[in-house]
PDB file of C-alpha atoms in Angstrom:
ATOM      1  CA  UNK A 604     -19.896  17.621   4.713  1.00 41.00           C
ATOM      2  CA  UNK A 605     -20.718  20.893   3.106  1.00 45.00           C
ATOM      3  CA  UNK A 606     -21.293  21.089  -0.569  1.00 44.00           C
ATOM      4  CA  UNK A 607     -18.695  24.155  -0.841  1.00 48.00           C
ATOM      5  CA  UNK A 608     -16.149  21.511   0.967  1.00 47.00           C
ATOM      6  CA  UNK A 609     -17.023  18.965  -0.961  1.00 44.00           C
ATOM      7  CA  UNK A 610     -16.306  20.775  -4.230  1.00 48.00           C
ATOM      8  CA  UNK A 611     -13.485  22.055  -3.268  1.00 50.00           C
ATOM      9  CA  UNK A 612     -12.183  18.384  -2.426  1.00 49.00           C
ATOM     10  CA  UNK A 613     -13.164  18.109  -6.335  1.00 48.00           C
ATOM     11  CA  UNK A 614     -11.242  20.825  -7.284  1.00 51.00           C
ATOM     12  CA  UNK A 615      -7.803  19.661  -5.758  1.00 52.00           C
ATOM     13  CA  UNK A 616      -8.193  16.061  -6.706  1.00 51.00           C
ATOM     14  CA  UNK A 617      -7.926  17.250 -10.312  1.00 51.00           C
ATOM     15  CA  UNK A 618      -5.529  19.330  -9.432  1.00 51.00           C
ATOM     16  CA  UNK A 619      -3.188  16.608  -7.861  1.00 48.00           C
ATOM     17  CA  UNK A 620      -4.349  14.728 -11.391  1.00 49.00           C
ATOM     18  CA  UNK A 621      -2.451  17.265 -13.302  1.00 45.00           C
ATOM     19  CA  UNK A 622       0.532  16.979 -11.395  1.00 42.00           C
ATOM     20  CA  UNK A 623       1.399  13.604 -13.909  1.00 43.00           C
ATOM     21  CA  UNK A 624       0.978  16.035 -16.700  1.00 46.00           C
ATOM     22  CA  UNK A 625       1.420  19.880 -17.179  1.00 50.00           C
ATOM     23  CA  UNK A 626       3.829  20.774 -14.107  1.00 62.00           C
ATOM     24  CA  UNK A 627       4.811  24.124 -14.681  1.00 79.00           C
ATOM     25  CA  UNK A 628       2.659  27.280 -14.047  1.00 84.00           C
ATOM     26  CA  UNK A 629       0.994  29.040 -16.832  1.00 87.00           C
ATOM     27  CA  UNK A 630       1.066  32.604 -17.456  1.00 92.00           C
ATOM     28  CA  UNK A 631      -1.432  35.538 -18.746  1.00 93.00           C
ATOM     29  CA  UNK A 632       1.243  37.591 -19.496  1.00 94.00           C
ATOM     30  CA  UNK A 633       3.693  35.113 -20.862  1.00 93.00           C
ATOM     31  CA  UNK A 634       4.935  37.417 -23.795  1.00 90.00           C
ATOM     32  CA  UNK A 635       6.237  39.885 -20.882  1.00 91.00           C
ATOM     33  CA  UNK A 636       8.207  37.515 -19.235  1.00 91.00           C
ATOM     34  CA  UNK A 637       9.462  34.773 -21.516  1.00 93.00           C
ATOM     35  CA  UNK A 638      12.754  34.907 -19.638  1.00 92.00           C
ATOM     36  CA  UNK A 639      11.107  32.490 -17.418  1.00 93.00           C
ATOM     37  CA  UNK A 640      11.018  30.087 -20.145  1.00 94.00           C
ATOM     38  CA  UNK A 641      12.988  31.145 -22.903  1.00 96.00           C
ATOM     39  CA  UNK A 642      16.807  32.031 -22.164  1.00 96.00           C
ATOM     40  CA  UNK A 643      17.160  33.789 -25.533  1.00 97.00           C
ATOM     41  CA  UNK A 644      14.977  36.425 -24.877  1.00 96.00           C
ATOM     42  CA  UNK A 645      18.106  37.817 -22.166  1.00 95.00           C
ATOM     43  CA  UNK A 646      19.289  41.176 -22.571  1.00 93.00           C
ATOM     44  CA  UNK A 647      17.296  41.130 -26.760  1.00 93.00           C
ATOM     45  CA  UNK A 648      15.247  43.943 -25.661  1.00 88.00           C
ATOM     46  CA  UNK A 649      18.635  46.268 -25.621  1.00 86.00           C
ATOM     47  CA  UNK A 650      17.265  47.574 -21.950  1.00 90.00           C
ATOM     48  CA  UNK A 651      17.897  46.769 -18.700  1.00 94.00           C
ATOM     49  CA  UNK A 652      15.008  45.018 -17.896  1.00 94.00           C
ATOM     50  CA  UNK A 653      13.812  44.240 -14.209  1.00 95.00           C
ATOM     51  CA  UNK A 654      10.274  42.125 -14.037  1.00 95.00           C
ATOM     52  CA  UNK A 655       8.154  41.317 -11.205  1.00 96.00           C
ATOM     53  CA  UNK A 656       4.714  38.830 -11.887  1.00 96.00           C
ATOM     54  CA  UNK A 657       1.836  37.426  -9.210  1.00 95.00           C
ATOM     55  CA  UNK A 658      -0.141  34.937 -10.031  1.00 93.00           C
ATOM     56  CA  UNK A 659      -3.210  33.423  -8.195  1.00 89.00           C
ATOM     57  CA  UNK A 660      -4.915  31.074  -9.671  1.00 81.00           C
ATOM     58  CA  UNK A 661      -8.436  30.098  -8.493  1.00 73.00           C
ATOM     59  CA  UNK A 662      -8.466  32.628  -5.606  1.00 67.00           C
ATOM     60  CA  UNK A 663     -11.416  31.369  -3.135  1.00 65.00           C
ATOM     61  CA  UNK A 664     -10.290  27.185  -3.277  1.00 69.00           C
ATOM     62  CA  UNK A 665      -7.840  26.775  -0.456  1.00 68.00           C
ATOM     63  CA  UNK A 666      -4.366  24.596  -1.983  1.00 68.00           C
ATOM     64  CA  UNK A 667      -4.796  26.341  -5.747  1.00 75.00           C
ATOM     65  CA  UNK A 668      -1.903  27.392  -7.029  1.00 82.00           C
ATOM     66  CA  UNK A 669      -0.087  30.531  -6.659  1.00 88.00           C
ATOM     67  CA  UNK A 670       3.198  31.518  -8.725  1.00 92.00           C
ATOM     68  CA  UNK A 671       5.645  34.647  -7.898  1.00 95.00           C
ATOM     69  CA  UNK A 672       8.766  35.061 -10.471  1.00 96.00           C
ATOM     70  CA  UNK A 673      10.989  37.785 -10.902  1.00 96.00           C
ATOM     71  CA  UNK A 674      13.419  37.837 -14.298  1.00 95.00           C
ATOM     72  CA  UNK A 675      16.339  40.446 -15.020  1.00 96.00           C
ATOM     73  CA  UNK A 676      17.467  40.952 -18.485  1.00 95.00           C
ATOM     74  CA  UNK A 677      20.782  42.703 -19.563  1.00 95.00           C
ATOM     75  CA  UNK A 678      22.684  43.452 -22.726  1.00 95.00           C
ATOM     76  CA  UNK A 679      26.457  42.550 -22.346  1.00 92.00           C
ATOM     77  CA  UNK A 680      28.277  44.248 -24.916  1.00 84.00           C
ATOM     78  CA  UNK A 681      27.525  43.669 -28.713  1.00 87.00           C
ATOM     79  CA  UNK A 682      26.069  40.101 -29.150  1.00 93.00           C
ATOM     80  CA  UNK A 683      25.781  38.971 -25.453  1.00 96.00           C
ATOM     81  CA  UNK A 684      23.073  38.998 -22.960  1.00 96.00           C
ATOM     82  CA  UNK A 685      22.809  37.765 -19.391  1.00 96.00           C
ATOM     83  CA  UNK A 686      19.409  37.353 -17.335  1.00 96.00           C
ATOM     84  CA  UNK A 687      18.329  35.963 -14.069  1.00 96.00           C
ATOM     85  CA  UNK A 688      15.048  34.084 -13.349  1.00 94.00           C
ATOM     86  CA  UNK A 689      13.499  33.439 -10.134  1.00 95.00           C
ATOM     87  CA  UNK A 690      10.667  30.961  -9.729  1.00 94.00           C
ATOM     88  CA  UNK A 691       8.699  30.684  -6.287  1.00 94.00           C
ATOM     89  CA  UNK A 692       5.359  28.352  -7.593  1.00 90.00           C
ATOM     90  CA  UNK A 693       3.207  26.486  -4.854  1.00 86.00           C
ATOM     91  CA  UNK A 694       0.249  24.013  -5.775  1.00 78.00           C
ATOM     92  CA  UNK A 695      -1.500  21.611  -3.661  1.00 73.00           C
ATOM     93  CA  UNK A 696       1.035  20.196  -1.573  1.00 73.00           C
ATOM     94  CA  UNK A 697       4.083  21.045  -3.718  1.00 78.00           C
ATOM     95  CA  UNK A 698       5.993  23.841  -3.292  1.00 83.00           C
ATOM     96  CA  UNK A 699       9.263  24.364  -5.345  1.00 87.00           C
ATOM     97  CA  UNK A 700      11.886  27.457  -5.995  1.00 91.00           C
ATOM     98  CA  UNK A 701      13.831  27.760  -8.939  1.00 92.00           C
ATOM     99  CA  UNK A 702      16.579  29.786  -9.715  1.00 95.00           C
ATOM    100  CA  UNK A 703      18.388  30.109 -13.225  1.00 96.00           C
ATOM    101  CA  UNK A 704      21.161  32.130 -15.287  1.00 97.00           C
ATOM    102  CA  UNK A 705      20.223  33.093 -18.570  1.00 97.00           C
ATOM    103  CA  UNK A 706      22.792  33.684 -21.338  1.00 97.00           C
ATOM    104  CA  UNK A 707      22.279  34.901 -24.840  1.00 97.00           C
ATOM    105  CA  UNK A 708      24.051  35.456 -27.988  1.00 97.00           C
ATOM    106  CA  UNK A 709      23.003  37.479 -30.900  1.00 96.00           C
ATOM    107  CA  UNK A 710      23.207  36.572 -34.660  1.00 96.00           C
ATOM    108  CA  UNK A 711      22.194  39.130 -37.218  1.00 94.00           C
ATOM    109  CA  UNK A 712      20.233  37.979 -40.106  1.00 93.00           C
ATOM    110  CA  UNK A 713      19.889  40.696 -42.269  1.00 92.00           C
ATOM    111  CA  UNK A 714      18.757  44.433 -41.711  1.00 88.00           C
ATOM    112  CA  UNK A 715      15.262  43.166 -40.573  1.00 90.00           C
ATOM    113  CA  UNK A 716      15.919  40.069 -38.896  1.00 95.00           C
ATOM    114  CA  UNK A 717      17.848  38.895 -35.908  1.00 96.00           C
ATOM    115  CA  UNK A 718      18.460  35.691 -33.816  1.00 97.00           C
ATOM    116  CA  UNK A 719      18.662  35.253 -30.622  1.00 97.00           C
ATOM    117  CA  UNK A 720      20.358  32.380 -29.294  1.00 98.00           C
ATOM    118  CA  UNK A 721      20.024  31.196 -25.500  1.00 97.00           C
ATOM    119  CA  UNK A 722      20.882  28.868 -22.737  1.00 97.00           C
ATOM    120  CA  UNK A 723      19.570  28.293 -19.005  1.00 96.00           C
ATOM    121  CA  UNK A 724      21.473  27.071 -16.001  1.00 95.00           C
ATOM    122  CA  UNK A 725      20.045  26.487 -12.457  1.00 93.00           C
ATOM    123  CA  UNK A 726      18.495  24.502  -9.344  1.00 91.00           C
ATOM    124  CA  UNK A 727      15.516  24.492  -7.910  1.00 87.00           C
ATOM    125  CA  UNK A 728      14.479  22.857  -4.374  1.00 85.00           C
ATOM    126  CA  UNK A 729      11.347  20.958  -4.128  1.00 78.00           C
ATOM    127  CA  UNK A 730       9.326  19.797  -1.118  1.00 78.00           C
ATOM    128  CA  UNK A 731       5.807  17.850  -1.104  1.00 72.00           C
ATOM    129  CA  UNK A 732       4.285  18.088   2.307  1.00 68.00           C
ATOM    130  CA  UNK A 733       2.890  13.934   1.590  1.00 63.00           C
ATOM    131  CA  UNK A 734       0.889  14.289   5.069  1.00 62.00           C
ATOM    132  CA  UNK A 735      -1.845  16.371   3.399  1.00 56.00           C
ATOM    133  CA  UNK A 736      -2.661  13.460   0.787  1.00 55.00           C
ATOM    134  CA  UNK A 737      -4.899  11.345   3.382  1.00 54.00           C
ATOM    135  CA  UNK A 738      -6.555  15.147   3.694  1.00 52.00           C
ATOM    136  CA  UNK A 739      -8.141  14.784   0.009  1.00 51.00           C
ATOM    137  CA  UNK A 740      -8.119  10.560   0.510  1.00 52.00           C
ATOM    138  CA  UNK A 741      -5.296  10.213  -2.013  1.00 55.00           C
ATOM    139  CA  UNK A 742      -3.110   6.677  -0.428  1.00 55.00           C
ATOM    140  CA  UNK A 743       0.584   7.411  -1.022  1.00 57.00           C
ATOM    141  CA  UNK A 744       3.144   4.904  -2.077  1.00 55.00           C
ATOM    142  CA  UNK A 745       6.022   4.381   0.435  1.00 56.00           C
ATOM    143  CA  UNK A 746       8.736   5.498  -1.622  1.00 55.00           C
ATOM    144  CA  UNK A 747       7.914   9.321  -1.133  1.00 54.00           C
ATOM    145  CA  UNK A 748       9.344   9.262   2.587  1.00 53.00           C
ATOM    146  CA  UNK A 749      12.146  10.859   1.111  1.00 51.00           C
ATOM    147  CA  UNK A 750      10.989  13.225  -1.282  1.00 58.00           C
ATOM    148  CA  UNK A 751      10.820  16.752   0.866  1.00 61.00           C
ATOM    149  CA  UNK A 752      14.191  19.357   0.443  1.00 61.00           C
ATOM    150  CA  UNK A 753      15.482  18.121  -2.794  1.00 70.00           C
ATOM    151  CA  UNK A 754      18.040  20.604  -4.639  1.00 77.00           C
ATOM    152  CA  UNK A 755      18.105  19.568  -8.682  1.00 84.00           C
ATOM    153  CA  UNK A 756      20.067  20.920 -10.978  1.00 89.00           C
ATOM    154  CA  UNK A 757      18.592  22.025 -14.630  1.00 90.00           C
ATOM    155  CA  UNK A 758      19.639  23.406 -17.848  1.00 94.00           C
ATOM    156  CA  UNK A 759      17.631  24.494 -21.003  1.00 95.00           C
ATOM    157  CA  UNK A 760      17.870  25.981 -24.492  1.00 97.00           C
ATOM    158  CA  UNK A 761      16.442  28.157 -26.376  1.00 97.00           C
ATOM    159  CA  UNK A 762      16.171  30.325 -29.977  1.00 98.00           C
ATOM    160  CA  UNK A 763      13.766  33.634 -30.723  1.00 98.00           C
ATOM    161  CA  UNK A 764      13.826  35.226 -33.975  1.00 97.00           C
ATOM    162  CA  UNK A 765      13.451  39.076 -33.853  1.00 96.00           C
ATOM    163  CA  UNK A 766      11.562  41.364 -36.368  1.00 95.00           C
ATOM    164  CA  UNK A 767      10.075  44.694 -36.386  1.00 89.00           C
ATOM    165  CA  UNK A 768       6.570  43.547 -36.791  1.00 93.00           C
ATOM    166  CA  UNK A 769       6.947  39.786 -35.310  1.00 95.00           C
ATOM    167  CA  UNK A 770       8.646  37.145 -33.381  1.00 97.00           C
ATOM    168  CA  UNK A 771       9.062  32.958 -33.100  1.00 97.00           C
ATOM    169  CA  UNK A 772      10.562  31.254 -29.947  1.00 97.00           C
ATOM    170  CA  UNK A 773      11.066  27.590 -28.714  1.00 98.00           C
ATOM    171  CA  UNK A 774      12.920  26.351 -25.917  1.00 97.00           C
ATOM    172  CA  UNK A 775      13.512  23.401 -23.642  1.00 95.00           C
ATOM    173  CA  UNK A 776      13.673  25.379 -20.232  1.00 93.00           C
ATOM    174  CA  UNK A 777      14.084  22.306 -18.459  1.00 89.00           C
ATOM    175  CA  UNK A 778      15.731  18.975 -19.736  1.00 89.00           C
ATOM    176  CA  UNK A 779      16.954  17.205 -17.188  1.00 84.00           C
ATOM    177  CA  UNK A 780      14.258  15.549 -14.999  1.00 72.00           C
ATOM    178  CA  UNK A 781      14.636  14.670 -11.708  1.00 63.00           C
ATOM    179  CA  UNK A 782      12.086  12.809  -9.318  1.00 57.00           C
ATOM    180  CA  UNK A 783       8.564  14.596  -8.353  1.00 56.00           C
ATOM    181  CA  UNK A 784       5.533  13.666  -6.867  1.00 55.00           C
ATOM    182  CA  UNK A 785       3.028  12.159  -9.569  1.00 57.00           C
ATOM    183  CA  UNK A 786      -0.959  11.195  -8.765  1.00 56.00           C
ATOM    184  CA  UNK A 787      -2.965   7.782 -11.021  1.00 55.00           C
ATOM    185  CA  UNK A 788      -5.854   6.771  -9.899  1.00 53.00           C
ATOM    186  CA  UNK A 789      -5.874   7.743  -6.188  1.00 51.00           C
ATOM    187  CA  UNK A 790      -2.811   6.526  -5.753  1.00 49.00           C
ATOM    188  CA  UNK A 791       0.636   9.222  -5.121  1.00 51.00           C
ATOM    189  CA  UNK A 792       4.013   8.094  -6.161  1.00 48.00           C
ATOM    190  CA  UNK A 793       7.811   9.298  -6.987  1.00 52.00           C
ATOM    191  CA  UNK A 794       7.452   9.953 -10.341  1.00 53.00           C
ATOM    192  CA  UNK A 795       9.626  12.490 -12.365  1.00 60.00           C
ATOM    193  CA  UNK A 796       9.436  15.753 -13.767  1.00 70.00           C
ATOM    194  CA  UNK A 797       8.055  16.284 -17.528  1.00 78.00           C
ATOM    195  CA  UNK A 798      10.140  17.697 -20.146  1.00 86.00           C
ATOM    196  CA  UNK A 799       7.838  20.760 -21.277  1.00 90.00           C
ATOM    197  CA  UNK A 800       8.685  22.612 -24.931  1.00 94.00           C
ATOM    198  CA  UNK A 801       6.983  26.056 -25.997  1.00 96.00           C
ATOM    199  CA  UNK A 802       6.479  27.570 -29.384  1.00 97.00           C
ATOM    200  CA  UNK A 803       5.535  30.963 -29.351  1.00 97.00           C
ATOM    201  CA  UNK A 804       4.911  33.801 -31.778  1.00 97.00           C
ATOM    202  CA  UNK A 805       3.571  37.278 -32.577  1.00 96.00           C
ATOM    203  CA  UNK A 806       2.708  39.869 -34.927  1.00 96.00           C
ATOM    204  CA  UNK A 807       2.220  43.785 -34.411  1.00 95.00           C
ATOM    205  CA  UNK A 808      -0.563  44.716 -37.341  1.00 96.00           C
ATOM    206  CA  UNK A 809      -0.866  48.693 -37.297  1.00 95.00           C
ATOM    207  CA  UNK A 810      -4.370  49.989 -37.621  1.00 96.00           C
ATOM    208  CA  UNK A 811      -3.930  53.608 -37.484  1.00 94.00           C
ATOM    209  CA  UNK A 812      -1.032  55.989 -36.273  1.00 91.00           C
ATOM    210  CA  UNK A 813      -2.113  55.732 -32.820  1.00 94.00           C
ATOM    211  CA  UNK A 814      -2.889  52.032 -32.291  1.00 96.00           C
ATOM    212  CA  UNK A 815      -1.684  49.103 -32.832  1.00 96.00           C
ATOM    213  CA  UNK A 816      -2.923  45.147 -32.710  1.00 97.00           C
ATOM    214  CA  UNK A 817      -0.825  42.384 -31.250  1.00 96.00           C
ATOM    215  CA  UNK A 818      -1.993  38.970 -31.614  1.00 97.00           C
ATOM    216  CA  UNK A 819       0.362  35.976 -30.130  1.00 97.00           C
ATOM    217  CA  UNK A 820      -0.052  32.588 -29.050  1.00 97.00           C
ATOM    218  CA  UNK A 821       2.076  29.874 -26.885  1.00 97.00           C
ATOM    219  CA  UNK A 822       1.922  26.463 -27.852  1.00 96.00           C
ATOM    220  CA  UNK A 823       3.094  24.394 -25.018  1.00 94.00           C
ATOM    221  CA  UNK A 824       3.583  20.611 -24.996  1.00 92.00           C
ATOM    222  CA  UNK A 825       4.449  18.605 -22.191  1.00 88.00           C
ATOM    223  CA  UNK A 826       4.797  14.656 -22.327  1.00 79.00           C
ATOM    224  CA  UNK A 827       1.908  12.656 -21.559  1.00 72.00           C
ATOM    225  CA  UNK A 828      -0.189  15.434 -21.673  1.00 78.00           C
ATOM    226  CA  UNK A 829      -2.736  17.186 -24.181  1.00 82.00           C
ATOM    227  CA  UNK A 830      -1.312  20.099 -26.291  1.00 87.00           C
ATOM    228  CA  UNK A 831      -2.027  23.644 -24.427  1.00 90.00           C
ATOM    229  CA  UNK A 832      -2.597  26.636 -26.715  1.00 95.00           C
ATOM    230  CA  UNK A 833      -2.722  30.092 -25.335  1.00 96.00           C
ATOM    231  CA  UNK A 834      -4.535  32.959 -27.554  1.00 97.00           C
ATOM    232  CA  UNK A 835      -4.040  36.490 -27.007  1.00 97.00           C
ATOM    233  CA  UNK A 836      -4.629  39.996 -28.464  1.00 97.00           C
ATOM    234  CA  UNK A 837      -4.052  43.323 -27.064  1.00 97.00           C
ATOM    235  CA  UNK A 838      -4.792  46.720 -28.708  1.00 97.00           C
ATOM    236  CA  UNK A 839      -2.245  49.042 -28.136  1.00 96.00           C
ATOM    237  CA  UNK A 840      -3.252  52.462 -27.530  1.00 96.00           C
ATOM    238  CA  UNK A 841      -0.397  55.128 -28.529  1.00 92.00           C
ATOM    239  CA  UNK A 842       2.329  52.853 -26.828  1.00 88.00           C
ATOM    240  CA  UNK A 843       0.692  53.639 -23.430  1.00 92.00           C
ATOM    241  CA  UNK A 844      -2.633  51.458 -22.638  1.00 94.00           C
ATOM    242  CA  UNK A 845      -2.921  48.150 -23.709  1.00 96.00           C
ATOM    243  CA  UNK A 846      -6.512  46.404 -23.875  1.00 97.00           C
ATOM    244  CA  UNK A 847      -6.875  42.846 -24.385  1.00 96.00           C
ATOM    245  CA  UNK A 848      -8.149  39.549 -23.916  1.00 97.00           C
ATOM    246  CA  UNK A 849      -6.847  35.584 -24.029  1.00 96.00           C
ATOM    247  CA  UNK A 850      -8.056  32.049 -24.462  1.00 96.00           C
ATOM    248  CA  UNK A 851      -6.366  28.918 -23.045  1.00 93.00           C
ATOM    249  CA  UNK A 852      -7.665  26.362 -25.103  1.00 91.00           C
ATOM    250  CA  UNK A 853     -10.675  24.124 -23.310  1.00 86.00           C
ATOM    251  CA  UNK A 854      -9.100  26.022 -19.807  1.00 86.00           C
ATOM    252  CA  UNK A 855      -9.950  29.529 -19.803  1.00 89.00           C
ATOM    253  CA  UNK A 856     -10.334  32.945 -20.699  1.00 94.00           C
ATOM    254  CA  UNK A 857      -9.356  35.882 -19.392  1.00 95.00           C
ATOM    255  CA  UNK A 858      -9.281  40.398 -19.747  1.00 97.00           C
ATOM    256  CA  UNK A 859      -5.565  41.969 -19.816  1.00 97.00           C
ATOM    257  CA  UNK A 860      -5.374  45.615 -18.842  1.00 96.00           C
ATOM    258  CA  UNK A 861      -1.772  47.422 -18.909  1.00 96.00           C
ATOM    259  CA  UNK A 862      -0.610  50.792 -18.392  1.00 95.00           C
ATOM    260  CA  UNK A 863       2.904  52.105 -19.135  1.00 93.00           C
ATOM    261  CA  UNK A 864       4.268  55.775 -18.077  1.00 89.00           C
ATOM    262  CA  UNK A 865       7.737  56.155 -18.717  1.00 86.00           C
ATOM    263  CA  UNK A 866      10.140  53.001 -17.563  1.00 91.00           C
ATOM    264  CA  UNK A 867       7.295  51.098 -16.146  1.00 94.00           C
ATOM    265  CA  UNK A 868       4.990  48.608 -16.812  1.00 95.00           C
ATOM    266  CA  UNK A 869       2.035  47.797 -14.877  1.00 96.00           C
ATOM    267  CA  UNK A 870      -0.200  44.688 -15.914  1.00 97.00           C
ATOM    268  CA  UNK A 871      -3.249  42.963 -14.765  1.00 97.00           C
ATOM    269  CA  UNK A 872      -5.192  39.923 -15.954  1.00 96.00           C
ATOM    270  CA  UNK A 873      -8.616  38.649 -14.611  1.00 95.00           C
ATOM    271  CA  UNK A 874      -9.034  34.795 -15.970  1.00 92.00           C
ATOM    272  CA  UNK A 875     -12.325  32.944 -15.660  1.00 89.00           C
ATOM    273  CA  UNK A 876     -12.357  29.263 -15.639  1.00 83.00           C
ATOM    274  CA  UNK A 877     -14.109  27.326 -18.193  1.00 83.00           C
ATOM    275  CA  UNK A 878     -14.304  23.848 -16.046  1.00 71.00           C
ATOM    276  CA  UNK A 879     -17.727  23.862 -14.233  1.00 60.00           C
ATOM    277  CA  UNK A 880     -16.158  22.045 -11.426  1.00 58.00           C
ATOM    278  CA  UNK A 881     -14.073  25.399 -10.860  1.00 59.00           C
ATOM    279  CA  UNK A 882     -16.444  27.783 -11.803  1.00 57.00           C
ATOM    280  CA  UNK A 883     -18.685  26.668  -8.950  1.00 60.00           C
ATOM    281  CA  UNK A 884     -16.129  28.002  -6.445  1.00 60.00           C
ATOM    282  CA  UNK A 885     -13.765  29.712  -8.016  1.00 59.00           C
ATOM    283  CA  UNK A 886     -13.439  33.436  -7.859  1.00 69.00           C
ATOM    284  CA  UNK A 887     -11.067  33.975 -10.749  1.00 82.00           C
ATOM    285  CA  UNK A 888      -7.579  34.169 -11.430  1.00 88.00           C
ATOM    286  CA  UNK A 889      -5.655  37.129 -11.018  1.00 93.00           C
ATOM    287  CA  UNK A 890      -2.226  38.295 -12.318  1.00 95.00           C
ATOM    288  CA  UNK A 891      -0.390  41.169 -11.752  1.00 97.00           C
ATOM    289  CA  UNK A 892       2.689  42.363 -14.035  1.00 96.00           C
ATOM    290  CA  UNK A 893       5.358  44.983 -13.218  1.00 96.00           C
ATOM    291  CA  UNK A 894       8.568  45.284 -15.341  1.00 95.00           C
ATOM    292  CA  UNK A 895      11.298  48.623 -14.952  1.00 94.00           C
ATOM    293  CA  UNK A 896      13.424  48.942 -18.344  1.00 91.00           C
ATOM    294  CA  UNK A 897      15.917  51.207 -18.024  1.00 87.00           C
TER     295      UNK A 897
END
């Protein structure tokens, strides 16, 4: 067997490890589309909003996951918001689809601060191709005979508190939690999906007329698995570029580029694993943003 192969074998084993843990993707730019996990943040822009996001994660290992999601945010009147959210994610042998309605309602605080209140509503099909497990010599427990073409139902919950110069979220985008594949000890079985939670936050620090620093960070915690922090900061250059990097804590780091002309936003993120088992294969991870507001 060739050594590439053979690490590459490596590489989806711990993959199909995390599947017990952390199930949903990850995101670079996760304060640009929090409508994926966070129904509150529906329509609380005050724009149309129309999002489009690519993710591939470990390019060059064959099996690595790759996420596409697509999110529409409106304002409904005074104090209402709706949003869609789309969810195509494959990894490993796992692919699933979800798609949710978003609905918010706005309380206002006070002249500076506003709340956002939100709730999610969905399905999502999931199949796990179980053939490929004897691939990456992972034995598989009888009971997942059954587990391709499932259509679950969801629903989740969620707050964000709005200011000029910052924001807090947490939400539940998931709590119901139906039956998944799950991978101990070379051995694959029906398990069920994790509830996952996020905290996130942000502050816009001005450092001179012209531009403007934006630290934020996601704090997500899924059961039965370590707390995941994601670090960012971007400078913001006269509202137009936005330079930047992120850490995912003991994961990865990564460069953020965006441009915006008008309506549009255009994003991209290079991310560099830290895990030498990765590294030794991997040719990055790269995600591409684009979101209309009109």
């Amino acid at each position: 067997m060739k050594l590439k192969s053979l690490y590459i074998i490596i590489v989806l084993l711990l993959v199909a490890k995390t599947l017990s843990a952390q199930q949903d993707p990850n995101y670079t730019f996760y304060r640009y589309n929090m409508n994926l996990i966070n129904p509150a943040f529906a329509g609380a822009n005050e724009t149309t909003d129309l999002g489009v996001n690519v993710r591939s994660q470990w390019a060059s290992v064959q099996g690595a996951p790759e996420t596409q999601s697509v999110i529409f945010g409106t304002p409904m009147g005074k104090n209402v918001g709706l949003g869609l959210s789309v969810i195509n994610d494959k990894t490993f042998i796992e692919r699933q689809t979800a798609i949710s309605l978003d609905f918010s309602y706005k309380l206002t605080l006070n002249e500076s601060n506003v709340l956002f209140l939100g709730l999610k509503g969905g399905f999502a099909s999931y199949d796990a191709n179980t053939d490929g497990l004897l691939t990456y010599d992972i034995q598989q427990d009888p009971s997942l005979m059954n587990i391709d073409g499932r259509f679950t139902p969801n629903i989740g919950a969620g707050v964000y508190l709005k200011n000029d110069a910052y924001f807090i979220a947490f939400s539940v985008p998931k709590i119901l939690t139906p039956d998944r594949l799950e991978q101990n000890d070379g051995l694959a079985r029906l398990g069920t999906d994790k509830i996952h939670m996020y905290l996130a936050g942000g502050y816009d620090i001005p450092l001179s007329s012209t531009i403007l620093l934006k630290p934020m960070a996601l704090l997500r915690y899924v059961d039965a698995s370590p707390l995941s922090l994601d670090v960012t900061a971007l400078l913001d250059f006269n509202e137009r570029f936005n330079l930047g990097a992120g850490y995912r804590y003991d994961e990865s780091v990564s460069a953020i580029f965006m441009f915006k002309t008008g309506v549009l936003e255009i994003g991209y993120a290079y991310e560099i694993a830290l895990e030498s088992s990765v590294r030794n294969i991997d040719n990055g991870t790269h995600e591409i943003m684009l979101n209309l507001k009109l």
